[in-house]
Short mmCIF file of C-alpha atoms in Angstrom, two decimals:
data_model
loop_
_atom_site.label_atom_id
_atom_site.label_comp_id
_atom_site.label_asym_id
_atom_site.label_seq_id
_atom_site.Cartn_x
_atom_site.Cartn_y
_atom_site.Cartn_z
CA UNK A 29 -13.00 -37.01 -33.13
CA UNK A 30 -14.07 -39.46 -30.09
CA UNK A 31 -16.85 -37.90 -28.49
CA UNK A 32 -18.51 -39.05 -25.27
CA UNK A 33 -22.07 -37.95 -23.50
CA UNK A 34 -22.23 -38.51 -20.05
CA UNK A 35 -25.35 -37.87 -18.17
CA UNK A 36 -24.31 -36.29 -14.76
CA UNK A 37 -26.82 -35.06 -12.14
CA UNK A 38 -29.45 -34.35 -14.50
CA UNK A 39 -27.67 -32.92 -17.00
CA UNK A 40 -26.22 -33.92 -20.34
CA UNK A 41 -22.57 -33.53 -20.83
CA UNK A 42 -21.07 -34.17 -24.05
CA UNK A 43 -17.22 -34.76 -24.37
CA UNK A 44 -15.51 -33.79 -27.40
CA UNK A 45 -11.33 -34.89 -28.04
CA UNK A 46 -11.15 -33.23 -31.07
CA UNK A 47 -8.14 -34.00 -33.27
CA UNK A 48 -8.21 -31.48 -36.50
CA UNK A 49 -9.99 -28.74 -37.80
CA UNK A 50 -12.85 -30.90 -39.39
CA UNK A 51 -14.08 -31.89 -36.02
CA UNK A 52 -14.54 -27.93 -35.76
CA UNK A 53 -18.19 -27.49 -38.11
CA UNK A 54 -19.54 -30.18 -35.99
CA UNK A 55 -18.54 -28.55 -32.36
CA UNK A 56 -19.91 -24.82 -34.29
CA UNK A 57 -23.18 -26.92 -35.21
CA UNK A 58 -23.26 -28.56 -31.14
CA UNK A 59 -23.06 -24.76 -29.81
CA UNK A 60 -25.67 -23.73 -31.78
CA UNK A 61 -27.89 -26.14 -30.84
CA UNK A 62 -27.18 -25.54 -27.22
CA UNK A 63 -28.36 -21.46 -28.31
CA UNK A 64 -24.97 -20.15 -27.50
CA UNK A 65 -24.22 -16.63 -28.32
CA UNK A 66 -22.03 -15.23 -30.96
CA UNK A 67 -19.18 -14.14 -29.21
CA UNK A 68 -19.05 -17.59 -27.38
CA UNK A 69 -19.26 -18.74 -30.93
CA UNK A 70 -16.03 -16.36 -32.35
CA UNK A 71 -13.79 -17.27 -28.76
CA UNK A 72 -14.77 -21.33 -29.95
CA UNK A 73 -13.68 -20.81 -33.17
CA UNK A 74 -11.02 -18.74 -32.13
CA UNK A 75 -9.73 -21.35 -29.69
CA UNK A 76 -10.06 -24.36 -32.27
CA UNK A 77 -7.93 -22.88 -34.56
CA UNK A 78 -5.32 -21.42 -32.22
CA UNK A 79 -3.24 -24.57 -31.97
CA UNK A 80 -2.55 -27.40 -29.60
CA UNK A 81 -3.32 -27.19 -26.03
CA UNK A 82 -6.39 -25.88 -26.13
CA UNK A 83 -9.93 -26.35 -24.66
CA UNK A 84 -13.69 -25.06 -23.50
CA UNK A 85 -16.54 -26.05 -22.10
CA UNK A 86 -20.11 -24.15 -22.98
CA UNK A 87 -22.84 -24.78 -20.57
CA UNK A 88 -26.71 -24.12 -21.18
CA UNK A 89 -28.23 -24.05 -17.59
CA UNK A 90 -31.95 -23.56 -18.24
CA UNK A 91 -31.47 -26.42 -20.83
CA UNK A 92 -28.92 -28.24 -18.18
CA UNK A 93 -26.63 -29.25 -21.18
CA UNK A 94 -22.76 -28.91 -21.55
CA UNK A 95 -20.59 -28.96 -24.19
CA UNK A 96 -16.59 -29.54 -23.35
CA UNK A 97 -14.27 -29.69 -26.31
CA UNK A 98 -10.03 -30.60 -25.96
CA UNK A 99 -8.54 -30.00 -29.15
CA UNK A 100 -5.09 -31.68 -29.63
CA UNK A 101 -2.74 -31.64 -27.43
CA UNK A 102 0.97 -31.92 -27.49
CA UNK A 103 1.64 -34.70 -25.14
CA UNK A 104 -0.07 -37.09 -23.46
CA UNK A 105 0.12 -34.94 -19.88
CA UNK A 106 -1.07 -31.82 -21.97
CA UNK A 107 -4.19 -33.99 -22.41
CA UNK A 108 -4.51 -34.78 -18.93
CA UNK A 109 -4.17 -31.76 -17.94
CA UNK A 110 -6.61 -29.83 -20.64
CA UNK A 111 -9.18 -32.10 -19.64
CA UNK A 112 -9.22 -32.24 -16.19
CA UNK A 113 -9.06 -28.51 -16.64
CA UNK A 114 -12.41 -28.52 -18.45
CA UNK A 115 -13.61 -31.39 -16.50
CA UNK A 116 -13.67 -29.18 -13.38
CA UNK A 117 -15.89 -26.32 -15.46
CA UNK A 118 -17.98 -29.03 -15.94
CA UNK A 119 -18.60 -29.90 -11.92
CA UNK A 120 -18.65 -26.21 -11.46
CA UNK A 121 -21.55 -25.37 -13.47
CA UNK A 122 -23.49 -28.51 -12.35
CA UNK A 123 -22.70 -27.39 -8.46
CA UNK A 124 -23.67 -24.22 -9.10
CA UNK A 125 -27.04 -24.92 -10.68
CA UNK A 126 -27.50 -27.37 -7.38
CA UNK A 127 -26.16 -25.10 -4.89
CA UNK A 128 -22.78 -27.38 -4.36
CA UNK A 129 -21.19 -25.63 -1.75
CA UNK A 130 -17.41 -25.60 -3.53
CA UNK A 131 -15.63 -26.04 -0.65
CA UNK A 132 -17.65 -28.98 0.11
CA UNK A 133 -16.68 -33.19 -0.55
CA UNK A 134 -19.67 -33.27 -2.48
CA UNK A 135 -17.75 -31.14 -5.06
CA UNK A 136 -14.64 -33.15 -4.90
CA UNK A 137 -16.66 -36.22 -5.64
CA UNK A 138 -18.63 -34.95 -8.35
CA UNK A 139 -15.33 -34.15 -10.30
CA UNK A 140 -13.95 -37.58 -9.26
CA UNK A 141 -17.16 -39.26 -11.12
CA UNK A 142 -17.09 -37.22 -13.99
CA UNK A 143 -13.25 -38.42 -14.22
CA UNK A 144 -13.42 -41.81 -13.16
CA UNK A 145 -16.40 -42.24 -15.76
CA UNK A 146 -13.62 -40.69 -18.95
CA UNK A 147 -10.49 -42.68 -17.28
CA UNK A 148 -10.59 -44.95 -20.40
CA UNK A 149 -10.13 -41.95 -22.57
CA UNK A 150 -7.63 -40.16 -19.78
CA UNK A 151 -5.43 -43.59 -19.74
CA UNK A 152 -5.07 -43.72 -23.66
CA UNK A 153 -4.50 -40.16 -24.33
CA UNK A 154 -1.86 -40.06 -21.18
CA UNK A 155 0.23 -42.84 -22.73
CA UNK A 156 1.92 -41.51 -26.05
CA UNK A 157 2.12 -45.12 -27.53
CA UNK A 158 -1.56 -46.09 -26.75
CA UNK A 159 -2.32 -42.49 -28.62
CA UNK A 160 -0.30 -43.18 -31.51
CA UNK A 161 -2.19 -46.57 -31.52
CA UNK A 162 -5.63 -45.59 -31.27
CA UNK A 163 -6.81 -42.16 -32.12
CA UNK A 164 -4.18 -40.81 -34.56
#
């Protein structure tokens, strides 16, 4: 599991490249603690076990936290995509809890820090030999 907590506008955001189903009691335990409710508990556990190319992101507003979790993927622009995917969840609850207008720059740029800031991780998943290499 590599996991990653950005802090993003005031809130906490915590990463999660999740490679097999072990990783799964610790995302279950991160939800908790960020009070989510059952059914977004079953559609996590749901999603975690329904195979590659997967992903979700769980926000908490009045506690400004997020969870985002990519399970595995099945190549390297399946993780690029997936994340990117949750990555813009991610600037959308943030925009809407500061009344980002989402058809604004500002929006643009706040998904363009949030990426730039996980490009290490985006690089090394992207390339199948630096995956291979380093998180399998």
């Amino acid at each position: 599991m590599i996991h990653r907590t950005l802090r993003v506008r005031g809130w906490s955001v915590d990463f999660v490249l999740a490679h097999g189903r072990n990783d799964a009691e610790w995302v279950l335990n991160a939800l908790r603690d960020l009070e989510a409710p059952e059914d977004v508990m079953a559609e996590a556990e749901s999603l975690m076990d329904a195979g590659p190319n997967c992903g979700f992101t769980f926000s908490n507003g009045y506690r400004r936290c997020i969870l985002t979790w990519v399970g595995r993927q099945v190549s390297g622009a399946e993780w690029v995509n997936t994340t990117v995917h949750e990555i813009v969840h991610v600037a959308m609850a943030i925009a809407i809890d500061q009344g980002i207008d989402p058809y604004t720059e500002e929006l643009a740029y706040l998904i363009g820090d949030i990426t730039e800031r996980l490009s290490d991780l985006l690089c090394a998943l992207a390339c199948d030999h630096c995956r291979e290499e380093n998180f399998n």
